[in-house]
């Protein structure tokens, strides 16, 4: 096999693993009723798509919009299903899939003296009219922004705490090799610490895997949002409630009956996604070296065959 053929094979393999749609990271999800294997495979595919965005970036072309909706429920409260529901209703929200596109804005939110009105306007200029954001200062800002509606996604706190443990290891990805060598991940590190360590634990990040601490942190966050955001602009929403209360609050028509409220990416999908990304922090030297080893092997094999051919010619 020729060396250039080997290079083509390596690039083709990388491209197939990290394939993205033309509109940013492909929305790779699994329905809650999918098989166990399907959910696990979906999780692995999502981790590959996330890695692709880290390495190659993803900035879709979007028309500017006015920022008008803040989703302030903690992760693992049905946020991925809710994200899909908002898209069905015509919104363009910032969630996990879009984080790399707005890493600089998320980082700006962690800075002292940040202007949240300016940050929200920047979201709008990039074509986003809604965002899933869970920092105290952002909630305080939306409370004072009369044109922004607020949704607090909720679930049973004990179930939430157990579910949160599946994503907790991802809190440190931005600071671990090889991810810390990627600019967008370094940019996200401060925001990631805030929303994955400080907020869920009520300011006790060292106890990020302690269930009672997480349950207390969940209660503290929900109480903070309730006390801060005016009641007339706040909807507490459980994704099991379906379209009716959400559409009434947003002033939207309900989708037809054949469009049920999304229920996607349960704990098995998330667990597989996080474990695949964490695994990379352990085996990254192999991943980096493998393409080089394949190319070297092809070159060495090609040289060996040439030497054998030359020797045969001399002998004859």
XYZ file of N, CA and C in Angstrom, residues 53 120 189 213:
12
model
N -16.498 18.989 17.210
C -16.682 20.431 17.402
C -15.507 21.050 18.145
N -26.424 38.979 26.111
C -27.669 38.504 25.509
C -27.834 39.060 24.097
N -13.593 26.619 30.452
C -13.241 26.018 31.744
C -13.893 26.736 32.923
N -25.460 16.692 49.516
C -25.020 18.025 49.104
C -25.689 18.427 47.799
